[in-house]
XYZ file of C-alpha atoms in Angstrom:
778
model
C 39.985 8.680 9.273
C 40.771 12.303 10.077
C 38.332 14.623 11.840
C 38.478 16.846 8.745
C 37.110 13.971 6.608
C 34.306 13.471 9.131
C 33.539 17.180 9.044
C 33.480 17.039 5.234
C 30.889 14.261 5.313
C 28.881 16.083 7.988
C 28.955 19.317 5.989
C 27.719 17.628 2.821
C 24.841 15.939 4.644
C 23.905 19.058 6.586
C 23.772 20.976 3.312
C 21.571 18.305 1.720
C 19.259 18.271 4.739
C 18.847 22.046 4.762
C 18.236 22.048 1.009
C 15.655 19.252 1.116
C 13.858 20.684 4.135
C 13.653 24.092 2.474
C 12.399 22.594 -0.783
C 9.834 20.553 1.104
C 8.491 23.583 2.963
C 7.950 25.274 -0.421
C 6.707 22.289 -2.464
C 4.111 21.286 0.145
C 2.395 24.648 -0.343
C 1.912 24.194 -4.080
C -1.614 23.060 -5.093
C -0.149 20.778 -7.770
C 1.593 18.662 -5.081
C -1.316 18.344 -2.685
C -1.750 14.630 -3.513
C 1.918 13.941 -2.787
C 2.248 15.620 0.591
C -1.302 15.407 1.917
C -2.496 12.096 0.460
C -4.076 10.810 3.664
C -5.798 14.059 4.537
C -7.150 14.497 1.018
C -8.497 10.940 0.865
C -10.046 10.962 4.334
C -10.820 14.588 5.125
C -11.378 15.881 1.549
C -9.427 19.057 2.286
C -7.889 21.352 -0.293
C -5.107 23.920 -0.386
C -5.508 27.454 -1.592
C -4.743 27.966 -5.265
C -4.347 31.722 -5.102
C -0.964 33.193 -5.935
C 0.545 34.396 -2.670
C 4.140 35.029 -1.754
C 3.958 32.695 1.220
C 3.782 29.692 -1.119
C 7.341 30.328 -2.325
C 9.048 31.152 0.983
C 10.603 28.364 3.116
C 9.033 28.055 6.550
C 9.095 25.879 9.653
C 5.373 25.837 10.370
C 5.085 22.162 9.463
C 7.496 21.280 12.276
C 5.334 23.056 14.850
C 2.210 21.311 13.533
C 3.885 17.897 13.643
C 4.946 18.423 17.259
C 1.552 19.789 18.278
C -0.351 16.552 17.636
C -1.069 14.418 20.681
C -0.675 10.657 20.886
C -4.458 10.241 20.808
C -4.607 12.084 17.496
C -1.815 9.941 16.071
C -3.651 6.816 17.249
C -6.917 7.942 15.646
C -5.269 8.921 12.363
C -2.576 6.262 11.829
C -3.367 3.386 14.206
C -1.541 1.598 17.001
C 1.347 0.548 14.743
C 2.175 4.210 14.189
C 2.035 4.868 17.929
C 4.419 1.946 18.568
C 6.808 3.324 15.940
C 6.550 6.771 17.498
C 7.269 5.384 20.983
C 10.358 3.645 19.588
C 11.709 7.048 18.576
C 10.782 8.545 21.963
C 12.615 5.718 23.745
C 15.699 6.291 21.567
C 15.683 10.031 22.221
C 15.457 9.531 25.976
C 18.127 6.878 26.391
C 20.644 8.403 23.983
C 20.181 11.877 25.431
C 21.327 10.438 28.754
C 24.103 8.467 27.055
C 25.333 11.531 25.159
C 25.371 13.603 28.322
C 27.384 11.018 30.254
C 29.716 9.858 27.484
C 30.523 13.135 25.729
C 31.277 15.056 28.944
C 32.500 12.149 31.075
C 34.258 9.653 28.791
C 35.324 11.595 25.691
C 37.929 13.727 27.564
C 39.376 10.531 29.069
C 39.858 9.149 25.554
C 41.408 12.347 24.210
C 43.939 12.599 27.037
C 44.305 8.844 27.471
C 47.982 8.854 26.450
C 50.797 11.339 26.890
C 51.196 12.361 23.251
C 51.511 15.689 21.495
C 48.096 16.607 20.078
C 47.595 18.363 16.759
C 44.842 20.776 15.876
C 41.499 18.959 16.212
C 40.615 18.978 12.445
C 43.888 17.151 11.747
C 43.528 14.652 14.579
C 42.750 11.049 13.780
C 39.336 9.817 14.890
C 40.948 6.999 16.878
C 42.132 9.617 19.375
C 38.496 9.974 20.527
C 37.912 6.233 21.012
C 38.789 3.871 23.822
C 41.728 2.657 21.755
C 43.647 5.741 22.921
C 43.317 4.752 26.601
C 46.395 3.175 28.150
C 46.372 -0.349 29.471
C 45.579 -0.787 33.155
C 44.287 2.730 33.259
C 42.688 3.675 36.568
C 39.973 5.595 34.690
C 38.342 2.499 33.225
C 36.001 2.368 36.224
C 34.282 5.432 34.712
C 33.438 3.432 31.601
C 32.100 0.603 33.738
C 29.942 2.964 35.814
C 28.499 4.695 32.743
C 27.778 1.295 31.200
C 25.824 0.293 34.313
C 23.782 3.516 34.236
C 22.926 3.238 30.530
C 21.905 -0.427 30.826
C 19.756 0.135 33.927
C 17.966 3.198 32.568
C 17.407 1.460 29.214
C 15.679 -1.476 30.974
C 13.485 0.875 33.020
C 12.426 2.883 29.961
C 11.875 -0.298 27.961
C 9.586 -1.657 30.676
C 7.544 1.556 30.766
C 7.146 1.602 27.004
C 6.195 -2.093 26.842
C 3.544 -1.543 29.525
C 2.217 1.527 27.718
C 1.903 -0.255 24.360
C 0.251 -3.256 26.040
C -2.344 -0.950 27.622
C -3.048 0.681 24.273
C -3.428 -2.750 22.699
C -6.156 -3.644 25.205
C -7.886 -0.357 24.423
C -7.530 -1.203 20.740
C -9.409 -4.422 21.446
C -12.291 -2.487 23.014
C -12.599 0.124 20.284
C -16.040 1.460 19.364
C -16.265 -0.239 15.966
C -16.147 -4.038 16.455
C -13.487 -5.858 14.489
C -14.999 -8.688 12.385
C -11.741 -10.605 12.849
C -12.624 -11.168 16.518
C -15.676 -13.208 15.450
C -13.943 -15.038 12.596
C -11.630 -18.028 12.415
C -9.602 -18.978 9.359
C -9.637 -22.742 8.837
C -7.013 -24.406 6.642
C -6.157 -27.990 5.883
C -9.773 -29.007 5.304
C -9.799 -32.679 4.241
C -11.348 -33.087 0.795
C -13.533 -36.017 -0.210
C -15.274 -36.904 -3.436
C -18.580 -37.488 -1.678
C -19.101 -33.944 -0.380
C -17.786 -30.476 -1.063
C -15.588 -28.424 1.252
C -18.543 -26.241 2.159
C -20.556 -29.223 3.363
C -17.546 -30.604 5.261
C -17.003 -27.320 7.101
C -20.670 -26.998 7.964
C -20.885 -30.565 9.245
C -17.666 -30.306 11.304
C -18.457 -27.060 13.118
C -22.122 -27.907 13.561
C -21.068 -31.116 15.287
C -18.181 -29.860 17.450
C -18.964 -26.137 17.914
C -22.747 -26.143 17.733
C -23.269 -23.618 20.540
C -21.170 -20.867 18.969
C -21.018 -21.659 15.234
C -22.840 -19.146 13.010
C -21.999 -19.736 9.340
C -18.974 -20.010 7.050
C -17.526 -18.774 3.777
C -15.415 -20.961 1.500
C -12.252 -19.527 -0.076
C -11.907 -20.078 -3.810
C -8.795 -20.413 -5.879
C -8.840 -17.483 -8.239
C -8.453 -18.340 -11.927
C -7.593 -16.207 -14.936
C -11.218 -15.800 -16.017
C -12.177 -14.439 -12.600
C -9.278 -11.990 -12.672
C -10.376 -10.743 -16.103
C -13.939 -10.394 -14.853
C -12.811 -8.430 -11.801
C -10.744 -6.082 -13.961
C -13.649 -5.573 -16.357
C -16.011 -4.775 -13.519
C -13.612 -2.215 -12.097
C -13.401 -0.595 -15.524
C -17.189 -0.545 -15.794
C -17.419 1.015 -12.367
C -15.087 3.804 -13.435
C -16.948 4.289 -16.726
C -20.116 5.035 -14.778
C -18.630 8.477 -14.170
C -18.956 9.256 -17.915
C -22.481 10.641 -18.212
C -24.109 12.479 -21.058
C -22.407 15.683 -19.986
C -18.972 14.089 -20.296
C -19.326 12.647 -23.790
C -21.546 14.268 -26.376
C -23.869 11.486 -27.494
C -25.235 13.520 -30.392
C -21.971 13.587 -32.295
C -21.689 11.476 -35.412
C -18.964 9.145 -36.545
C -15.493 10.624 -36.851
C -13.938 9.387 -40.076
C -10.500 10.380 -41.327
C -8.070 9.144 -43.943
C -5.049 7.220 -42.657
C -1.712 8.602 -43.831
C -0.054 5.185 -43.698
C -2.195 3.109 -46.062
C -4.615 5.647 -47.509
C -7.758 3.877 -46.268
C -10.409 5.543 -44.168
C -11.088 4.459 -40.619
C -13.690 5.058 -37.980
C -11.940 3.219 -35.136
C -12.763 6.031 -32.722
C -16.448 6.003 -33.549
C -18.613 6.828 -30.529
C -21.941 5.004 -30.520
C -24.883 6.192 -28.446
C -26.031 3.953 -25.648
C -29.459 3.341 -27.120
C -27.857 1.922 -30.271
C -25.440 -0.372 -28.490
C -27.359 -1.973 -25.693
C -30.332 -3.310 -27.717
C -28.096 -4.664 -30.454
C -25.807 -6.538 -28.122
C -28.187 -7.475 -25.393
C -27.634 -7.338 -21.696
C -24.621 -9.328 -20.544
C -24.689 -10.823 -17.093
C -21.243 -10.275 -15.677
C -21.967 -12.732 -12.906
C -22.847 -15.548 -15.259
C -21.938 -18.809 -13.603
C -20.572 -20.107 -16.864
C -17.679 -17.676 -16.499
C -16.757 -19.009 -13.087
C -15.185 -22.178 -14.404
C -11.810 -21.247 -12.931
C -13.209 -20.887 -9.438
C -12.276 -23.932 -7.419
C -12.929 -24.610 -3.777
C -9.671 -24.815 -1.863
C -9.074 -26.328 1.549
C -9.636 -23.051 3.436
C -12.646 -21.222 4.801
C -13.670 -18.342 7.033
C -15.861 -19.600 9.874
C -17.964 -17.055 11.744
C -19.032 -17.448 15.371
C -21.749 -15.893 17.469
C -19.378 -14.503 20.098
C -15.774 -13.366 20.347
C -15.086 -15.933 23.026
C -16.370 -18.756 20.825
C -14.033 -17.708 18.027
C -11.102 -17.467 20.464
C -11.713 -20.971 21.826
C -12.048 -22.448 18.345
C -8.815 -20.790 17.201
C -6.693 -21.894 20.187
C -7.691 -25.538 20.603
C -6.353 -28.437 18.538
C -9.285 -29.586 16.439
C -8.210 -33.169 15.596
C -5.465 -35.631 16.429
C -3.783 -34.722 13.125
C -2.296 -31.199 13.581
C -2.112 -30.637 9.810
C -5.905 -30.926 9.371
C -8.530 -28.419 10.446
C -5.893 -25.849 11.417
C -7.573 -22.805 12.968
C -6.294 -19.262 13.543
C -8.016 -16.005 14.320
C -8.682 -14.242 11.037
C -7.028 -10.893 10.299
C -9.012 -7.744 9.671
C -10.961 -7.774 6.375
C -8.715 -5.116 4.815
C -5.652 -7.000 6.025
C -6.398 -10.341 4.338
C -3.825 -11.355 1.724
C -6.093 -13.347 -0.579
C -3.326 -14.571 -2.862
C -1.941 -16.832 -0.112
C -5.141 -17.980 1.593
C -5.707 -20.848 -0.828
C -2.158 -22.233 -0.520
C -2.105 -25.817 0.844
C -1.228 -25.817 4.528
C 1.139 -28.795 4.186
C 3.185 -26.787 1.700
C 3.962 -23.890 4.040
C 6.872 -25.508 5.897
C 8.655 -26.134 2.594
C 8.138 -22.507 1.618
C 9.533 -21.274 4.932
C 12.667 -23.408 4.593
C 13.163 -22.316 0.970
C 12.787 -18.606 1.795
C 15.131 -18.984 4.774
C 17.795 -20.529 2.551
C 17.202 -17.849 -0.080
C 17.619 -15.094 2.511
C 20.858 -16.618 3.783
C 22.263 -16.938 0.258
C 21.343 -13.342 -0.492
C 23.047 -12.169 2.697
C 26.192 -14.088 1.776
C 26.216 -12.700 -1.767
C 26.083 -9.222 -0.302
C 29.441 -9.762 1.398
C 31.400 -8.791 -1.706
C 30.111 -5.210 -2.118
C 30.217 -4.576 1.642
C 33.855 -5.694 1.837
C 34.805 -3.442 -1.058
C 32.889 -0.480 0.408
C 34.563 -0.887 3.767
C 37.949 -0.970 2.061
C 37.344 2.532 0.687
C 37.405 3.891 4.224
C 40.779 2.171 4.812
C 42.746 3.003 1.677
C 46.085 2.450 3.368
C 45.185 -1.161 4.200
C 43.515 -1.751 0.842
C 46.589 -0.426 -0.937
C 48.704 -3.224 0.500
C 46.393 -5.845 -1.033
C 45.797 -3.970 -4.318
C 49.018 -2.204 -5.407
C 47.425 -0.561 -8.442
C 45.654 1.840 -6.032
C 48.939 3.567 -5.192
C 47.957 6.682 -7.096
C 44.806 7.363 -5.081
C 46.625 8.401 -1.906
C 48.709 10.839 -3.956
C 45.581 12.772 -4.979
C 44.716 16.127 -3.355
C 43.861 15.958 0.341
C 40.226 17.008 -0.103
C 39.632 14.242 -2.654
C 40.992 11.613 -0.254
C 38.721 13.007 2.480
C 35.716 12.707 0.172
C 36.581 9.111 -0.763
C 37.195 7.921 2.799
C 34.584 10.019 4.610
C 31.545 10.166 2.335
C 31.745 7.815 -0.628
C 31.649 4.425 1.235
C 28.383 5.104 3.057
C 26.765 6.502 -0.114
C 27.642 3.402 -2.150
C 26.434 1.127 0.640
C 23.151 3.034 0.839
C 22.610 2.586 -2.915
C 23.152 -1.171 -2.598
C 20.796 -1.351 0.395
C 17.876 0.017 -1.651
C 17.595 -3.420 -3.267
C 17.261 -5.256 0.052
C 13.696 -4.332 1.056
C 11.975 -5.409 -2.212
C 13.838 -8.724 -2.240
C 13.003 -9.441 1.397
C 9.377 -8.546 0.740
C 9.367 -11.080 -2.099
C 10.783 -13.744 0.221
C 8.167 -12.909 2.840
C 5.388 -13.208 0.255
C 6.604 -16.635 -0.811
C 6.412 -17.830 2.791
C 2.630 -17.813 2.537
C 1.419 -15.219 5.096
C -2.344 -14.795 5.338
C -2.312 -11.038 5.964
C -0.582 -7.950 4.622
C 0.591 -6.980 8.125
C 2.126 -10.419 8.710
C 3.927 -10.205 5.386
C 5.281 -6.760 6.242
C 6.387 -7.845 9.728
C 8.189 -10.854 8.271
C 9.949 -8.592 5.780
C 10.776 -6.217 8.643
C 12.541 -9.005 10.566
C 14.441 -10.141 7.463
C 15.616 -6.611 6.658
C 16.614 -6.109 10.303
C 18.711 -9.302 10.377
C 20.247 -8.335 7.057
C 21.232 -4.851 8.237
C 22.657 -6.059 11.542
C 24.709 -8.711 9.780
C 25.951 -6.729 6.779
C 26.198 -3.202 8.140
C 27.515 -4.093 11.602
C 29.189 -7.510 11.714
C 30.377 -7.788 8.104
C 31.875 -4.310 8.208
C 33.767 -5.310 11.345
C 34.873 -8.614 9.810
C 35.836 -7.062 6.468
C 37.924 -4.483 8.221
C 39.683 -7.282 10.023
C 40.172 -9.372 6.902
C 42.377 -6.642 5.504
C 44.590 -6.969 8.584
C 44.337 -10.625 9.553
C 42.555 -13.492 7.831
C 42.053 -15.739 10.852
C 39.213 -13.794 12.500
C 37.085 -16.893 13.109
C 39.969 -19.245 13.795
C 39.147 -19.279 17.523
C 35.434 -18.658 18.275
C 36.088 -18.258 22.010
C 38.149 -15.152 21.220
C 35.420 -13.440 19.183
C 34.595 -10.913 21.968
C 38.257 -9.937 22.090
C 38.420 -9.691 18.303
C 35.311 -7.481 18.256
C 36.839 -5.319 20.951
C 39.922 -4.805 18.792
C 38.162 -3.705 15.633
C 34.921 -1.933 16.624
C 36.632 1.251 17.901
C 38.451 1.427 14.567
C 35.149 1.137 12.668
C 33.605 4.094 14.487
C 34.445 6.401 11.571
C 32.447 4.300 9.126
C 29.494 4.022 11.516
C 29.390 7.791 11.995
C 29.405 8.474 8.252
C 26.763 5.779 7.806
C 24.527 7.602 10.302
C 25.048 10.812 8.346
C 24.301 9.310 4.943
C 21.715 6.663 5.684
C 20.155 8.633 8.529
C 20.088 12.344 7.883
C 19.968 12.220 4.089
C 17.381 9.412 3.987
C 15.068 11.360 6.297
C 15.313 14.343 3.989
C 14.473 12.241 0.929
C 11.591 10.605 2.845
C 10.193 14.036 3.618
C 10.565 15.164 0.008
C 8.805 12.047 -1.372
C 10.959 12.127 -4.508
C 9.293 9.134 -6.149
C 5.792 10.472 -5.495
C 6.805 13.911 -6.701
C 8.188 12.579 -9.989
C 5.195 10.273 -10.491
C 2.779 13.141 -9.870
C 4.628 15.398 -12.310
C 4.632 12.789 -15.084
C 0.988 11.901 -14.536
C -0.232 15.483 -14.437
C 1.971 17.343 -16.904
C 3.290 14.666 -19.281
C 0.397 12.214 -19.537
C -2.186 14.947 -18.862
C -4.184 12.668 -16.582
C -6.297 13.752 -13.664
C -5.215 13.149 -10.091
C -5.516 9.598 -8.824
C -7.712 9.976 -5.757
C -7.537 6.286 -4.839
C -3.771 5.731 -4.690
C -2.437 6.680 -1.243
C 0.595 4.670 -0.045
C 0.828 2.953 3.328
C 3.721 3.517 5.703
C 6.766 1.299 4.912
C 7.318 -0.201 8.354
C 9.460 -2.973 6.869
C 12.135 -0.443 5.868
C 11.926 2.248 8.544
C 11.682 0.091 11.687
C 14.906 -1.870 10.893
C 16.722 1.358 10.080
C 15.870 2.968 13.419
C 16.715 -0.217 15.332
C 20.078 -0.513 13.568
C 20.973 3.027 14.635
C 19.982 2.097 18.176
C 22.352 -0.897 18.009
C 25.180 1.358 16.821
C 24.405 3.805 19.607
C 24.525 1.196 22.380
C 27.661 -0.589 21.153
C 29.620 2.610 20.443
C 28.391 4.733 23.363
C 31.271 3.849 25.683
C 33.824 2.909 23.018
C 33.360 5.850 20.589
C 31.090 8.504 22.155
C 31.502 10.874 19.211
C 28.710 9.017 17.368
C 26.059 9.944 19.960
C 25.477 13.622 18.954
C 24.941 12.569 15.323
C 22.504 9.856 16.436
C 20.586 12.309 18.598
C 20.137 14.655 15.643
C 18.819 11.730 13.597
C 16.294 10.654 16.249
C 15.040 14.202 16.834
C 14.703 14.833 13.104
C 13.093 11.425 12.592
C 10.552 12.115 15.331
C 9.376 15.234 13.504
C 9.566 13.828 9.979
C 7.809 10.538 10.673
C 4.984 12.213 12.609
C 4.435 14.567 9.701
C 4.415 11.700 7.197
C 2.092 9.496 9.246
C -0.426 12.283 9.743
C -0.380 13.780 6.253
C 1.036 11.425 3.625
C 0.404 7.765 4.428
C -2.980 6.132 4.864
C -3.686 3.375 7.368
C -5.154 0.469 5.399
C -4.854 -2.054 8.240
C -3.522 -2.163 11.783
C -1.779 -5.116 13.436
C -2.372 -3.723 16.927
C 1.201 -2.761 17.829
C 2.789 -6.108 16.939
C 5.979 -4.309 15.893
C 6.825 -3.514 19.502
C 8.004 -7.064 20.444
C 10.488 -6.755 17.546
C 11.717 -3.472 19.034
C 11.994 -4.975 22.519
C 13.967 -8.023 21.383
C 16.366 -5.893 19.323
C 17.083 -3.543 22.234
C 17.756 -6.513 24.529
C 20.132 -7.978 21.938
C 21.904 -4.611 21.621
C 22.389 -4.321 25.394
C 23.775 -7.859 25.712
C 26.091 -7.354 22.720
C 27.349 -4.121 24.260
C 28.253 -5.930 27.479
C 30.040 -8.688 25.547
C 32.086 -6.189 23.519
C 32.991 -4.169 26.630
C 34.056 -7.386 28.337
C 36.539 -7.931 25.506
C 37.693 -4.285 25.566
C 38.376 -4.294 29.293
C 40.186 -7.596 28.862
C 42.449 -6.058 26.215
C 43.140 -3.143 28.549
C 44.245 -5.668 31.175
C 41.629 -4.578 33.672
C 40.142 -7.781 35.099
C 38.028 -5.941 37.669
C 36.251 -3.857 35.003
C 35.868 -6.932 32.783
C 34.328 -8.891 35.653
C 31.808 -6.142 36.330
C 30.368 -6.537 32.805
C 29.147 -10.092 33.518
C 26.391 -9.359 36.113
C 24.514 -6.934 33.801
C 24.205 -9.705 31.196
C 22.288 -11.924 33.626
C 20.225 -8.969 34.797
C 19.251 -8.004 31.228
C 18.326 -11.579 30.296
C 16.237 -11.938 33.481
C 14.483 -8.655 32.742
C 13.754 -9.845 29.212
C 12.234 -13.062 30.503
C 10.023 -11.116 32.919
C 8.748 -8.849 30.127
C 8.068 -11.827 27.885
C 6.071 -13.451 30.665
C 4.233 -10.293 31.700
C 3.430 -8.560 28.389
C 4.180 -10.773 25.391
C 1.082 -13.035 25.752
C -1.085 -9.953 25.210
C 0.491 -9.575 21.754
C -0.136 -13.208 20.793
C -3.802 -13.582 21.724
C -6.670 -11.747 23.384
C -7.667 -12.160 27.049
C -10.893 -14.141 27.364
C -12.053 -12.003 30.287
C -12.204 -8.874 28.138
C -13.807 -10.730 25.227
C -16.573 -12.150 27.429
C -17.260 -8.686 28.876
C -17.523 -7.246 25.355
C -19.869 -10.044 24.261
C -22.172 -9.499 27.240
C -22.226 -5.761 26.698
C -23.143 -6.179 23.024
C -25.906 -8.645 23.884
C -27.373 -6.317 26.523
C -27.322 -3.329 24.155
C -28.790 -5.297 21.234
C -25.791 -4.662 18.940
C -24.995 -8.343 18.490
C -27.580 -8.896 15.741
C -26.209 -5.932 13.817
C -22.684 -7.329 14.171
C -23.822 -10.727 12.857
C -25.452 -9.041 9.891
C -22.237 -7.170 9.072
C -20.238 -10.397 9.166
C -22.003 -11.656 6.028
C -20.346 -9.007 3.881
C -17.122 -8.433 5.850
C -14.861 -10.945 4.095
C -15.648 -10.632 0.409
C -13.127 -12.431 -1.738
C -14.442 -10.915 -4.996
C -15.566 -7.403 -4.057
C -16.426 -6.634 -7.672
C -19.175 -9.226 -7.907
C -22.015 -6.827 -7.284
C -24.291 -6.114 -10.220
C -23.193 -3.231 -12.429
C -25.769 -1.303 -14.391
C -24.704 -0.537 -17.935
C -26.949 2.440 -18.553
C -25.332 5.632 -19.795
C -21.988 3.956 -20.525
C -20.539 4.815 -23.897
C -18.890 2.011 -25.839
C -16.497 2.156 -28.733
C -17.316 0.606 -32.076
C -15.515 -2.574 -33.101
C -14.659 -4.165 -36.377
C -18.196 -5.458 -36.893
C -19.568 -1.953 -36.667
C -17.005 -0.710 -39.132
C -17.967 -3.342 -41.678
C -21.550 -2.118 -41.663
C -20.413 1.286 -42.891
C -21.873 4.682 -42.017
C -25.596 5.176 -41.699
C -27.620 6.706 -44.488
C -27.804 10.153 -42.997
C -24.125 10.453 -42.112
C -21.569 12.258 -44.235
C -18.215 10.589 -44.651
C -14.664 11.336 -45.717
C -13.097 14.729 -45.220
C -16.465 16.467 -44.945
C -17.116 14.588 -41.721
C -13.855 15.798 -40.251
C -14.590 19.407 -41.062
C -18.123 19.298 -39.770
C -17.235 17.550 -36.555
C -14.201 19.698 -35.665
C -16.066 22.005 -33.241
C -17.723 19.071 -31.470
C -14.503 17.104 -31.225
C -12.948 19.835 -29.068
C -15.439 19.081 -26.277
C -15.032 15.319 -26.232
C -13.156 13.241 -23.667
C -11.533 9.963 -24.525
C -13.484 7.218 -22.712
C -10.384 5.239 -21.694
C -7.973 8.082 -20.906
C -9.833 10.120 -18.352
C -9.047 13.812 -18.633
C -7.221 13.542 -21.986
C -9.287 15.244 -24.754
C -9.759 13.466 -28.063
C -8.620 16.607 -29.856
C -5.140 16.182 -28.418
C -5.060 12.570 -29.467
C -6.118 13.642 -32.947
C -3.437 16.346 -33.075
C -0.812 13.840 -31.914
C -1.816 11.292 -34.573
C -1.812 13.971 -37.252
C 1.633 15.242 -36.177
C 3.143 11.752 -36.182
C 1.620 11.052 -39.596
C 3.022 14.333 -40.962
C 6.519 13.543 -39.692
C 6.352 10.038 -41.122
C 5.184 11.384 -44.505
C 7.918 14.020 -44.565
C 10.561 11.432 -43.760
C 9.196 9.138 -46.461
C 9.211 11.935 -49.045
C 12.777 12.907 -48.181
C 13.828 9.284 -48.557
C 12.052 9.017 -51.931
C 13.655 12.222 -53.207
C 17.085 10.987 -52.154
C 16.464 7.703 -53.976
C 15.358 9.548 -57.159
C 18.437 11.788 -57.051
C 20.693 8.784 -56.694
C 19.031 7.025 -59.625
C 19.383 10.122 -61.850
C 23.050 10.497 -60.980
């Protein structure tokens, strides 16, 4: 690929970024978009924007960047949780290490690549990108020691920074454990695999077991029920009733009489939208108990329960020990936070989970293999000369104008790949759900790992392999030569990786900032459906899509830093822009519904270690191809050093991310007992894990109901007019009514819509009848 094609792709993406950032700075100031761009702040702080017409609202500005950078880490932790801090530290680590790498590689290695061979250079826009890679360095060059030295510096500094970040996140996790508001999950154990017997219920079995074997710390328990269709209908009805409580006498005029109009379709009169006063409805129908036990026939006890303990230490001991000699019975784990519980999977049989994990693993592998076809085709677009040899009918493409070829090879492949990749995250989330996780955070972390493996395989390895398949089909014929094969092809794939950073990095950050889906949804809801703002819907941050994306760019940065340094400036722009954009989104847009306590950081650590080892392996193959055995030999010691460092970090910090230290838990328990807070904590535990949160009693006073067919059969009351007179008399009152099921949509507009549709249907029918009469006369 030519430098001019790369500049074309960069120019397009820079233009899109500037456009989106400018639009965002204007759209965020509009009062109509306050729910889109300030969802978290509106829901938690109840703040509003000014609705006055001022010129500042329509002028692009950069004030949001200053505000995003002004927030401290403590403010981010308080607003978005420890997961957001871990994500933010991942970006900080990337900025630090790749700033050093860019400084060393661009000014130290890039000139060595450009002047690596004695050839006549063209003007830089017409130079091929391979001139700036290690492929342009001569064999047995005496300057390869510079590459080896820079590789040592990058690897050593990366390990030091990784250690500091791991230690920092571990310290914050311990502080997260000692937060002011106690977490009910620290006192609760989830028990699965409860053996069922016909003699006693699961509730009695749980009580007997923990009273016998954990008598000193056992408090009480709560059985998990398998939710049936009746219970789901009841829960939905209760939510509707809870919303209808907002409709008081001032919302719906109870004094209005029946609205009767003549239907244009069949000619009969109807009072389907008759509003009945509350005092007429409730006595006639009686009071319905929504919690009637007769409706709970679909509730079945399943072999799972939440068991509550008196102390944190008692819950920790019960969750870690093996309860019986059969590991598949009485399986205990610390319960997630109440808002984090994924109730749909709690009741799944424990013995079924291993089958689900194997099935989802096979499904993920099949999906990754099926994705090979589009990736191979996309990669071929960036190598039209090689693809032309395999597909002769593409001969005419290279004869097109030069700018069109630049667009096809420099921009189109990464755009098509990005479109295909939008389907990956939902499918991986579905696979993760089928695995049977017990919490939302566990499901999202599982999806994060699946998306990460998918991106590393398809975007990195498959692109390398597909590029090789066009040249030689025996890539995997000798596995021992894979490092050498990677060394041959990765410098040639640098052009695709750079354009991928531009398209999937810069452009995706701009679209994330714009919130295109939320903007369109808000416009349709407010201006098309004429519905009021949804104050309850605030999305949570999509860690399962953003964490893998950032880690993939880190992998590209490490592997291409020494081989193709030209990618580093584009990566640095992405990380700097991402640092600002993601901080703004975490603090303003997304709401923290649950927090896993920084459990995403071990995923980050393992991926960085894998990237460093892979970089050493690829450089070993490159130096071998350049016939420099000394430089190739110097790449082996860093591999052992990196693996030893990884083992030390896993021993020193990783246990803190798997369980809680008993020393800190005992200190917290003693402090709560001395201060007298323990009784209050025990009282809160009784309502912490509520499987059916809608089961509280709902008062039906002042709720307007709509007449049904039975009411219509009774006919209008004696004092009510009917027919067209009713419509004329009730017209002024109807303008002030609100439809009880479409909040914020007046009945008058519904009436006008029905009347307009009926008029159009009548006109069409009359035109059809007249045409039929004319045809019969003729």
